[in-house]
CSV table of C-alpha atoms in Angstrom, one decimal:
chain,number,residue,atom,x,y,z
A,1,MET,CA,0.0,0.0,0.0
A,2,LYS,CA,2.8,2.4,1.0
A,3,THR,CA,4.6,1.6,-2.2
A,4,LYS,CA,1.5,2.3,-4.2
A,5,LEU,CA,0.9,5.6,-2.5
A,6,TYR,CA,4.6,6.6,-2.9
A,7,PHE,CA,4.4,5.8,-6.7
A,8,THR,CA,1.2,7.8,-7.0
A,9,ALA,CA,2.8,10.7,-5.3
A,10,ILE,CA,5.8,10.6,-7.6
A,11,MET,CA,3.5,10.6,-10.6
A,12,LEU,CA,1.5,13.5,-9.3
A,13,LEU,CA,4.6,15.6,-8.6
A,14,GLY,CA,6.0,14.8,-12.0
A,15,PHE,CA,2.7,15.9,-13.6
A,16,MET,CA,2.7,19.1,-11.6
A,17,GLY,CA,6.4,19.7,-12.8
A,18,VAL,CA,5.4,19.3,-16.4
A,19,SER,CA,2.3,21.5,-15.9
A,20,ASN,CA,4.4,24.2,-14.2
A,21,ALA,CA,7.0,24.0,-17.0
A,22,GLN,CA,4.3,24.4,-19.6
A,23,ALA,CA,2.8,27.3,-17.7
A,24,GLN,CA,6.1,29.0,-17.4
A,25,ASN,CA,6.9,28.4,-21.0
A,26,GLN,CA,3.5,29.9,-22.0
A,27,GLU,CA,4.3,32.9,-19.8
A,28,CYS,CA,7.6,33.3,-21.5
A,29,MET,CA,6.0,33.1,-24.9
A,30,THR,CA,3.5,35.8,-23.9
A,31,ASN,CA,6.2,38.1,-22.6
A,32,LEU,CA,8.4,37.4,-25.6
A,33,SER,CA,5.6,38.7,-27.9
A,34,ILE,CA,5.1,41.7,-25.7
A,35,TYR,CA,8.8,42.8,-25.5
A,36,VAL,CA,9.4,42.2,-29.2
A,37,GLU,CA,6.6,44.5,-30.1
A,38,HIS,CA,8.0,47.2,-27.9
A,39,ALA,CA,11.5,46.7,-29.1
A,40,LYS,CA,10.5,46.9,-32.7
A,41,VAL,CA,9.4,50.5,-32.2
A,42,LYS,CA,12.4,51.2,-30.0
A,43,ASN,CA,10.4,51.5,-26.8
A,44,TYR,CA,13.1,49.8,-24.9
A,45,GLU,CA,12.0,51.1,-21.5
A,46,ALA,CA,8.7,49.2,-21.9
A,47,ALA,CA,10.4,46.2,-23.3
A,48,TYR,CA,12.8,45.8,-20.4
A,49,THR,CA,10.6,44.0,-17.8
A,50,PRO,CA,9.0,41.4,-20.1
A,51,TRP,CA,12.4,40.8,-21.7
A,52,LYS,CA,14.0,40.3,-18.3
A,53,MET,CA,11.4,37.8,-17.4
A,54,VAL,CA,12.0,35.7,-20.5
A,55,TYR,CA,15.8,36.1,-20.5
A,56,ASP,CA,16.0,34.9,-16.8
A,57,ASN,CA,13.6,32.0,-17.1
A,58,CYS,CA,13.7,30.9,-20.7
A,59,PRO,CA,17.0,32.1,-22.2
A,60,ASP,CA,17.0,29.6,-25.0
A,61,ILE,CA,13.4,30.0,-26.1
A,62,ASN,CA,14.3,32.4,-28.9
A,63,ARG,CA,17.4,34.2,-30.2
A,64,ALA,CA,15.4,37.5,-29.9
A,65,ASN,CA,16.5,37.4,-26.2
A,66,PHE,CA,20.0,38.3,-27.3
A,67,ILE,CA,19.3,40.3,-30.5
A,68,TYR,CA,16.8,42.7,-28.7
A,69,GLY,CA,18.4,42.2,-25.3
A,70,GLU,CA,21.6,44.0,-26.5
A,71,LYS,CA,19.5,47.0,-27.6
A,72,ILE,CA,17.4,47.0,-24.4
A,73,LEU,CA,20.4,46.9,-22.2
A,74,ALA,CA,22.3,49.5,-24.3
A,75,ASP,CA,19.3,51.8,-23.7
A,76,LYS,CA,19.5,51.2,-19.9
A,77,ILE,CA,23.2,51.9,-19.9
A,78,GLU,CA,22.8,55.1,-21.7
A,79,LYS,CA,20.1,56.3,-19.4
A,80,SER,CA,21.7,55.3,-16.1
A,81,SER,CA,24.8,56.2,-14.0
A,82,GLY,CA,26.9,55.0,-11.1
A,83,ALA,CA,26.3,51.6,-9.5
A,84,GLU,CA,23.1,51.1,-11.5
A,85,LYS,CA,25.0,51.6,-14.8
A,86,ASP,CA,27.7,49.3,-13.6
A,87,GLY,CA,25.1,46.6,-13.0
A,88,TYR,CA,23.7,47.0,-16.5
A,89,VAL,CA,27.2,46.8,-18.0
A,90,LYS,CA,27.8,43.5,-16.2
A,91,ASP,CA,24.5,42.3,-17.5
A,92,MET,CA,25.6,43.2,-21.1
A,93,LEU,CA,28.9,41.4,-20.8
A,94,ALA,CA,27.0,38.3,-19.4
A,95,LEU,CA,24.5,38.6,-22.2
A,96,TYR,CA,27.4,38.2,-24.8
A,97,ASP,CA,28.8,35.2,-22.9
A,98,ASN,CA,25.3,33.6,-22.7
A,99,SER,CA,24.6,34.1,-26.4
A,100,ALA,CA,27.3,31.5,-27.2
A,101,LYS,CA,26.1,29.3,-24.3
A,102,TYR,CA,22.5,29.0,-25.6
A,103,PHE,CA,23.0,29.5,-29.3
A,104,PRO,CA,26.5,28.3,-30.1
A,105,LYS,CA,25.8,27.8,-33.8
A,106,LYS,CA,25.0,31.5,-34.1
A,107,TYR,CA,27.6,33.0,-31.8
A,108,SER,CA,31.1,31.8,-32.2
A,109,PRO,CA,34.0,32.6,-29.8
A,110,ALA,CA,35.2,35.3,-32.2
A,111,THR,CA,31.7,36.8,-32.4
A,112,VAL,CA,31.4,37.0,-28.7
A,113,ALA,CA,34.9,38.5,-28.2
A,114,ILE,CA,34.2,41.1,-30.9
A,115,ASP,CA,30.8,42.0,-29.4
A,116,LYS,CA,32.4,42.5,-26.0
A,117,ALA,CA,35.5,44.4,-27.3
A,118,LEU,CA,33.4,46.8,-29.4
A,119,PHE,CA,31.0,47.4,-26.5
A,120,LEU,CA,33.8,48.2,-24.1
A,121,TYR,CA,35.6,50.3,-26.7
A,122,ASP,CA,32.5,52.3,-27.6
A,123,ASN,CA,31.8,53.0,-23.9
A,124,LYS,CA,35.5,53.8,-23.2
A,125,MET,CA,35.7,51.0,-20.6
A,126,ALA,CA,38.9,49.1,-21.8
A,127,SER,CA,42.5,49.9,-22.2
A,128,ASP,CA,44.5,49.3,-25.5
A,129,SER,CA,46.1,46.2,-23.8
A,130,GLU,CA,42.7,44.7,-22.9
A,131,LEU,CA,41.3,45.3,-26.3
A,132,TYR,CA,44.3,43.9,-28.1
A,133,ASP,CA,44.5,40.8,-25.9
A,134,MET,CA,40.7,40.2,-26.3
A,135,LEU,CA,40.7,40.6,-30.1
A,136,GLY,CA,44.1,39.0,-30.5
A,137,GLY,CA,42.9,35.8,-28.8
A,138,ALA,CA,39.8,35.7,-30.9
A,139,PHE,CA,41.7,36.2,-34.1
A,140,GLU,CA,44.2,33.5,-33.3
A,141,ASN,CA,41.7,31.0,-32.1
A,142,ASP,CA,38.7,31.6,-34.4
A,143,ALA,CA,40.0,33.5,-37.4
A,144,LYS,CA,37.4,32.1,-39.8
A,145,ASN,CA,34.7,33.9,-37.9
A,146,PHE,CA,36.6,37.1,-37.3
A,147,LYS,CA,35.0,39.2,-40.1
A,148,ASN,CA,33.9,42.4,-38.5
A,149,PRO,CA,35.7,45.3,-40.3
A,150,LYS,CA,35.6,47.6,-37.3
A,151,ALA,CA,37.0,44.9,-35.1
A,152,LEU,CA,39.8,44.2,-37.5
A,153,TYR,CA,40.8,47.8,-37.5
A,154,LEU,CA,40.5,48.0,-33.7
A,155,TYR,CA,42.7,44.9,-33.3
A,156,PHE,CA,45.5,46.5,-35.4
A,157,SER,CA,44.9,50.1,-34.1
A,158,SER,CA,45.3,49.1,-30.5
A,159,LEU,CA,48.5,47.3,-31.2
A,160,VAL,CA,50.0,50.4,-33.0
A,161,ASP,CA,49.1,52.5,-30.0
A,162,LEU,CA,50.8,50.0,-27.7
A,163,HIS,CA,53.9,50.1,-29.9
A,164,LYS,CA,54.0,53.9,-29.7
A,165,ALA,CA,53.7,53.6,-26.0
A,166,GLY,CA,56.8,51.3,-26.0
A,167,LYS,CA,54.9,48.2,-25.0
A,168,LYS,CA,55.0,46.2,-28.3
A,169,ASP,CA,57.8,45.8,-30.8
A,170,LEU,CA,57.7,46.8,-34.5
A,171,GLN,CA,57.9,43.2,-35.8
A,172,GLU,CA,54.7,42.3,-34.0
A,173,VAL,CA,53.0,45.4,-35.6
A,174,PHE,CA,54.1,44.1,-39.1
A,175,ASP,CA,53.0,40.5,-38.3
A,176,VAL,CA,49.5,41.6,-37.3
A,177,TYR,CA,49.3,44.1,-40.2
A,178,ASP,CA,49.9,41.2,-42.6
A,179,ASN,CA,47.4,39.0,-40.9
A,180,VAL,CA,44.7,41.7,-40.9
A,181,ASN,CA,45.4,42.5,-44.6
A,182,ASP,CA,45.3,38.8,-45.5
A,183,LYS,CA,41.9,38.5,-43.7
A,184,ILE,CA,40.5,41.6,-45.5
A,185,GLU,CA,41.7,40.2,-48.8
A,186,GLU,CA,40.3,36.8,-48.1
A,187,GLU,CA,36.8,38.1,-47.2
A,188,ASN,CA,36.8,40.7,-50.0
A,189,LYS,CA,37.6,37.9,-52.5
A,190,LYS,CA,34.5,36.0,-51.4
A,191,LEU,CA,32.4,39.2,-52.0
A,192,THR,CA,33.9,40.1,-55.3
A,193,ASP,CA,33.3,36.5,-56.5
A,194,VAL,CA,29.6,37.1,-55.8
A,195,ILE,CA,29.7,40.5,-57.5
A,196,THR,CA,31.5,39.1,-60.6
A,197,LYS,CA,28.8,36.5,-61.0
A,198,LEU,CA,25.9,38.8,-60.5
A,199,LEU,CA,27.0,42.0,-62.3
A,200,PRO,CA,26.4,40.6,-65.8
A,201,LYS,CA,22.9,39.6,-64.8
A,202,ASP,CA,22.3,43.1,-63.3
A,203,SER,CA,23.5,44.8,-66.5
A,204,THR,CA,21.2,42.7,-68.7
A,205,GLY,CA,18.2,42.9,-66.5
A,206,THR,CA,18.1,39.1,-65.9
A,207,ILE,CA,18.8,39.3,-62.2
A,208,THR,CA,16.2,38.1,-59.7
A,209,SER,CA,15.1,40.2,-56.7
A,210,LYS,CA,16.9,37.8,-54.3
A,211,GLU,CA,20.1,38.1,-56.4
A,212,LYS,CA,19.7,41.9,-56.5
A,213,ARG,CA,19.7,41.9,-52.6
A,214,THR,CA,22.7,39.6,-52.5
A,215,LEU,CA,24.6,41.9,-54.9
A,216,LYS,CA,23.7,45.0,-52.9
A,217,ILE,CA,24.9,43.3,-49.6
A,218,ALA,CA,28.1,42.1,-51.2
A,219,THR,CA,28.8,45.5,-52.7
A,220,THR,CA,28.1,47.3,-49.3
A,221,ASN,CA,30.3,44.8,-47.4
A,222,SER,CA,33.1,45.0,-49.9
A,223,THR,CA,33.1,48.8,-49.7
A,224,SER,CA,33.3,48.5,-45.9
A,225,TYR,CA,36.4,46.3,-46.2
A,226,GLY,CA,38.0,48.8,-48.5
A,227,LYS,CA,37.5,51.6,-46.1
A,228,ILE,CA,39.0,49.6,-43.3
A,229,ALA,CA,41.9,48.6,-45.4
A,230,GLY,CA,42.6,52.2,-46.0
A,231,SER,CA,42.3,53.0,-42.3
A,232,VAL,CA,44.7,50.2,-41.5
A,233,ASP,CA,47.3,51.5,-43.9
A,234,SER,CA,46.9,55.1,-42.5
A,235,LYS,CA,47.3,53.8,-39.0
A,236,LEU,CA,50.5,52.0,-40.0
A,237,GLY,CA,51.7,55.2,-41.7
A,238,ALA,CA,55.4,55.9,-41.5
A,239,LEU,CA,56.2,52.8,-39.4
A,240,ALA,CA,56.5,50.9,-42.7
A,241,ASP,CA,58.8,53.4,-44.4
A,242,CYS,CA,62.2,52.1,-45.7
A,243,ASP,CA,64.0,53.9,-42.9
A,244,ASN,CA,62.2,51.6,-40.4
A,245,LEU,CA,62.0,48.4,-42.5
A,246,ILE,CA,65.6,48.1,-43.5
A,247,PRO,CA,67.3,48.3,-40.0
A,248,LEU,CA,64.6,46.0,-38.6
A,249,TYR,CA,65.1,43.3,-41.3
A,250,GLU,CA,68.9,43.7,-41.2
A,251,LYS,CA,68.8,43.0,-37.5
A,252,SER,CA,66.6,39.9,-37.9
A,253,PHE,CA,68.0,38.5,-41.1
A,254,GLU,CA,70.5,36.0,-39.9
A,255,GLU,CA,68.1,34.7,-37.3
A,256,LYS,CA,65.0,34.6,-39.6
A,257,LYS,CA,66.5,33.8,-43.1
A,258,GLY,CA,65.4,30.2,-42.8
A,259,ASP,CA,61.8,31.1,-42.0
A,260,VAL,CA,60.1,31.1,-45.3
A,261,ASN,CA,57.0,33.0,-44.1
A,262,TRP,CA,59.1,35.8,-42.5
A,263,VAL,CA,61.3,36.1,-45.6
A,264,LYS,CA,58.3,36.2,-48.0
A,265,ARG,CA,56.6,38.9,-46.0
A,266,ALA,CA,59.8,40.9,-45.6
A,267,VAL,CA,60.7,40.9,-49.3
A,268,GLY,CA,57.0,41.6,-50.2
A,269,ARG,CA,56.8,44.6,-47.9
A,270,MET,CA,60.1,46.0,-49.1
A,271,PHE,CA,58.8,45.6,-52.7
A,272,ASN,CA,55.5,47.3,-51.9
A,273,LYS,CA,57.2,50.2,-50.2
A,274,GLU,CA,59.7,50.6,-53.1
A,275,CYS,CA,62.8,49.8,-50.9
A,276,THR,CA,64.2,47.7,-53.7
A,277,ASP,CA,67.4,49.9,-54.2
A,278,ASP,CA,68.8,48.7,-50.9
A,279,PRO,CA,71.1,45.7,-51.0
A,280,LEU,CA,68.9,44.0,-48.3
A,281,PHE,CA,66.2,43.5,-51.0
A,282,GLN,CA,68.7,41.4,-53.0
A,283,LYS,CA,69.5,39.3,-49.9
A,284,LEU,CA,65.9,38.7,-49.1
A,285,PHE,CA,65.1,37.9,-52.7
A,286,GLU,CA,67.9,35.3,-52.8
A,287,ALA,CA,66.8,33.8,-49.5
A,288,GLN,CA,63.2,33.4,-50.8
A,289,LEU,CA,64.5,31.9,-54.1
A,290,ALA,CA,66.4,29.3,-52.1
A,291,LEU,CA,63.5,28.5,-49.7
A,292,ASP,CA,60.6,28.8,-52.1
A,293,PRO,CA,61.3,29.4,-55.8
A,294,SER,CA,57.7,30.3,-56.4
A,295,ALA,CA,56.1,32.7,-58.9
A,296,SER,CA,56.5,35.8,-56.6
A,297,ALA,CA,60.2,35.2,-56.3
A,298,TYR,CA,60.6,35.6,-60.1
A,299,VAL,CA,58.6,38.8,-59.9
A,300,TYR,CA,61.3,40.2,-57.5
A,301,GLY,CA,64.1,38.8,-59.6
A,302,GLY,CA,62.6,40.6,-62.6
A,303,THR,CA,62.4,43.8,-60.6
A,304,LEU,CA,66.1,43.6,-59.9
A,305,LYS,CA,67.0,42.8,-63.5
A,306,MET,CA,64.9,45.8,-64.7
A,307,LYS,CA,66.7,48.1,-62.2
A,308,ASN,CA,70.0,46.8,-63.6
A,309,GLY,CA,68.9,47.7,-67.2
A,310,ASP,CA,68.2,44.1,-68.2
A,311,SER,CA,64.7,44.6,-69.6
A,312,LYS,CA,64.8,41.4,-71.7
A,313,GLY,CA,65.8,39.3,-68.6
A,314,ALA,CA,63.2,41.0,-66.5
A,315,LEU,CA,60.4,40.2,-68.9
A,316,ALA,CA,61.6,36.6,-69.0
A,317,ASP,CA,61.3,36.4,-65.2
A,318,PHE,CA,57.9,38.0,-65.2
A,319,ASP,CA,56.6,35.5,-67.8
A,320,LYS,CA,58.2,32.7,-65.8
A,321,ALA,CA,56.3,34.0,-62.7
A,322,MET,CA,53.0,33.9,-64.7
A,323,SER,CA,53.6,30.4,-66.0
A,324,LEU,CA,54.5,29.0,-62.6
A,325,GLU,CA,51.3,30.2,-60.9
A,326,THR,CA,48.3,28.0,-61.4
A,327,ASP,CA,45.9,29.8,-59.0
A,328,ASN,CA,44.0,32.5,-61.0
A,329,TYR,CA,43.6,34.8,-58.1
A,330,LYS,CA,47.3,34.7,-57.3
A,331,LYS,CA,48.2,34.9,-61.0
A,332,SER,CA,46.1,38.1,-61.2
A,333,ASN,CA,48.0,39.6,-58.3
A,334,ILE,CA,51.3,38.7,-59.8
A,335,ALA,CA,50.3,40.2,-63.2
A,336,TYR,CA,49.2,43.4,-61.4
A,337,LYS,CA,52.6,43.6,-59.6
A,338,VAL,CA,54.4,43.3,-62.9
A,339,ALA,CA,52.1,46.0,-64.4
A,340,VAL,CA,53.0,48.3,-61.6
A,341,ILE,CA,56.8,47.7,-62.1
A,342,ASN,CA,56.5,48.5,-65.8
A,343,LYS,CA,54.4,51.6,-65.1
A,344,ARG,CA,57.1,52.9,-62.8
A,345,LYS,CA,59.6,52.4,-65.6
A,346,GLY,CA,57.4,54.3,-68.0
A,347,SER,CA,56.7,51.2,-70.2
A,348,LYS,CA,53.0,52.0,-70.6
A,349,SER,CA,52.0,49.5,-73.2
A,350,THR,CA,53.8,46.7,-71.3
A,351,ALA,CA,52.1,47.8,-68.1
A,352,ARG,CA,48.7,47.6,-69.8
A,353,LYS,CA,49.5,44.2,-71.2
A,354,TYR,CA,50.1,42.8,-67.7
A,355,ALA,CA,47.2,44.7,-66.2
A,356,GLN,CA,45.0,43.1,-68.8
A,357,MET,CA,46.4,39.7,-68.0
A,358,ALA,CA,45.5,40.4,-64.3
A,359,ILE,CA,41.9,41.2,-65.4
A,360,ASN,CA,41.8,38.1,-67.5
A,361,ALA,CA,42.8,36.0,-64.6
A,362,ASN,CA,40.5,37.7,-62.1
A,363,LYS,CA,37.7,39.9,-63.5
A,364,ALA,CA,37.3,41.5,-60.0
A,365,ASN,CA,40.8,42.9,-60.0
A,366,GLY,CA,39.7,46.5,-59.7
A,367,LYS,CA,43.3,47.7,-59.1
A,368,ALA,CA,44.2,46.6,-62.6
A,369,TYR,CA,41.4,48.5,-64.2
A,370,LEU,CA,42.4,51.6,-62.2
A,371,LEU,CA,46.0,51.2,-63.3
A,372,ILE,CA,44.9,51.1,-66.9
A,373,ALA,CA,42.8,54.2,-66.4
A,374,ASN,CA,45.8,56.0,-65.0
A,375,LEU,CA,47.9,54.9,-67.9
A,376,TYR,CA,45.3,56.3,-70.4
A,377,ALA,CA,45.0,59.6,-68.5
A,378,SER,CA,48.8,60.1,-68.4
A,379,SER,CA,48.9,59.7,-72.2
A,380,ALA,CA,46.6,62.6,-73.0
A,381,ASN,CA,49.3,64.6,-74.6
A,382,ASP,CA,50.5,61.6,-76.7
A,383,CYS,CA,47.2,60.7,-78.3
A,384,GLY,CA,45.4,62.9,-80.8
A,385,SER,CA,46.3,65.8,-83.2
A,386,SER,CA,44.0,68.4,-81.7
A,387,ALA,CA,43.3,69.6,-78.1
A,388,PHE,CA,39.9,68.1,-78.3
A,389,GLU,CA,41.2,64.7,-79.4
A,390,LYS,CA,43.9,64.7,-76.7
A,391,ARG,CA,41.4,65.5,-74.0
A,392,ALA,CA,38.9,62.9,-75.4
A,393,ILE,CA,41.1,60.1,-73.9
A,394,TYR,CA,39.9,61.2,-70.5
A,395,TRP,CA,36.5,59.7,-71.3
A,396,LYS,CA,38.2,56.3,-71.9
A,397,ALA,CA,40.1,56.7,-68.6
A,398,ALA,CA,37.0,57.6,-66.7
A,399,ASP,CA,35.2,54.6,-68.0
A,400,MET,CA,38.0,52.3,-66.9
A,401,ALA,CA,38.0,53.9,-63.4
A,402,ARG,CA,34.2,53.4,-63.1
A,403,GLN,CA,34.6,49.8,-64.0
A,404,ALA,CA,37.2,49.4,-61.3
A,405,GLY,CA,34.8,50.5,-58.7
A,406,ARG,CA,32.0,48.3,-60.1
A,407,VAL,CA,34.0,45.0,-60.0
A,408,ASP,CA,35.7,45.7,-56.7
A,409,PRO,CA,33.7,48.0,-54.4
A,410,SER,CA,36.5,47.9,-51.8
A,411,ILE,CA,38.3,50.4,-54.0
A,412,SER,CA,35.2,52.3,-55.1
A,413,SER,CA,36.1,55.5,-53.2
A,414,SER,CA,39.5,55.9,-55.0
A,415,ALA,CA,38.0,54.6,-58.3
A,416,ASN,CA,35.0,57.1,-58.2
A,417,GLN,CA,37.4,59.9,-57.2
A,418,ALA,CA,39.6,59.1,-60.2
A,419,ALA,CA,36.7,58.8,-62.6
A,420,GLN,CA,35.4,62.2,-61.5
A,421,SER,CA,38.8,63.8,-61.9
A,422,TYR,CA,39.2,62.3,-65.4
A,423,ALA,CA,35.7,63.2,-66.5
A,424,ALA,CA,36.3,66.8,-65.4
A,425,LYS,CA,39.4,67.0,-67.8
A,426,ALA,CA,37.4,65.6,-70.7
A,427,PRO,CA,35.9,68.0,-73.3
A,428,SER,CA,32.9,70.0,-71.8
A,429,LYS,CA,29.5,70.4,-73.4
A,430,THR,CA,30.7,73.7,-74.8
A,431,ASP,CA,33.7,72.1,-76.3
A,432,ILE,CA,31.6,69.4,-77.9
A,433,PHE,CA,29.2,72.0,-79.3
A,434,ASN,CA,32.0,74.2,-80.7
A,435,SER,CA,33.8,71.3,-82.2
A,436,GLY,CA,30.8,69.8,-83.9
A,437,MET,CA,31.9,66.4,-82.7
A,438,ALA,CA,28.7,65.4,-80.8
A,439,GLY,CA,27.9,61.7,-81.5
A,440,LYS,CA,31.1,61.1,-83.5
A,441,THR,CA,33.9,58.8,-82.8
A,442,VAL,CA,37.5,59.7,-81.8
A,443,SER,CA,40.1,57.1,-82.6
A,444,PHE,CA,43.5,57.0,-80.8
A,445,ASN,CA,46.4,56.4,-83.1
A,446,CYS,CA,48.9,55.9,-80.3
A,447,TRP,CA,49.8,53.0,-78.0
A,448,VAL,CA,46.4,53.2,-76.4
A,449,GLY,CA,44.5,52.3,-79.6
A,450,GLY,CA,40.8,52.0,-79.8
A,451,SER,CA,38.3,54.8,-79.8
A,452,VAL,CA,35.6,56.6,-77.8
A,453,LYS,CA,32.2,57.9,-78.9
A,454,VAL,CA,31.7,61.6,-78.1
A,455,PRO,CA,28.5,62.1,-76.0
A,456,ASN,CA,25.5,63.6,-77.8
A,457,LEU,CA,24.3,67.0,-76.5
């Protein structure tokens, strides 16, 4: 009998537990609906109490607890002070930690670290050391999910400030600079791949509404990465000048000359900063050639040969570099580097040849389009027999610059600026009217070749 009563009691308590859980779950659903409606219209004050009930009792019932919870707590923090504000700050940091606890597929370790770091930074609650350590740990441990442009900049910026304060050495600055730039390039490549696929559909009007949204998002994000890349370069500033690079690499060369990654980054940075006249560049190039006789090594070899007046040998090395590289994206970057080298040497037609090869390998290489635009613009005095014909080449340059921004929105700012500058130098409406050239074609009988159609009035 006692056993039967005991069993009956257990069953009753279990039923009551389920009933209570169901009741609480229903209460959570009701409050969830209430706070979401308030939060949608930014009435965060009214949303707080029902949100708190759901968050405390049913944190995993819906991700809205964390999406809207961040906004609700941010409103509380803004409107409070003293101990009350400190309490809300602790709640916010706990919210970020709990987001990964209850929704791990949506909130990775890097996502949480970035959320916390940006929150602390925006509210001036963390030192450079704290921000750098927090973001550095996230980048090293979860790089694939470290995609936030602002966080990438903050990661690097805090390090530069620590270096200026004498707390970090210059080599670490360069290492992180390379890592951040590699990440920006990696993410932008994904975006420009999408853009390259969808732009033709957009121009022909065959793009779907979903694809149109995808194209817009990819364009916006690529533009953001471009802005951050520019900010990172500005933050690095004079730290990467030859006067700093050469003594640093001289000091480390003997110790690091067997480290292929260090050698490749060092020679690449000296190349990009035009420190190629220093004997150290030759030493680094030879070290890379011994460790990794890859395509880029032949680019540097060609650079040295060109500096020594061996144009034929230089072109042979450049072509060797192109033939060695099988990855189209890397091949495009190599061709662009070769184009830049030839542009510096005044070999415009050769520079365009390699820039076009860069575009053929990667249609999203906006820098190559921009380089060609500059080559055209710098040839205005060489093409045409009249002032009108000479200035007409700026239309061709402007078109190339606009295309650069379309295929790679990360450089849209500089591309649009260049296009506007070139267009302003082209014949005006008055010039077109006075010349009687409206709607006619101007051909270029110089290295540029081709033609442009004069706009109709």
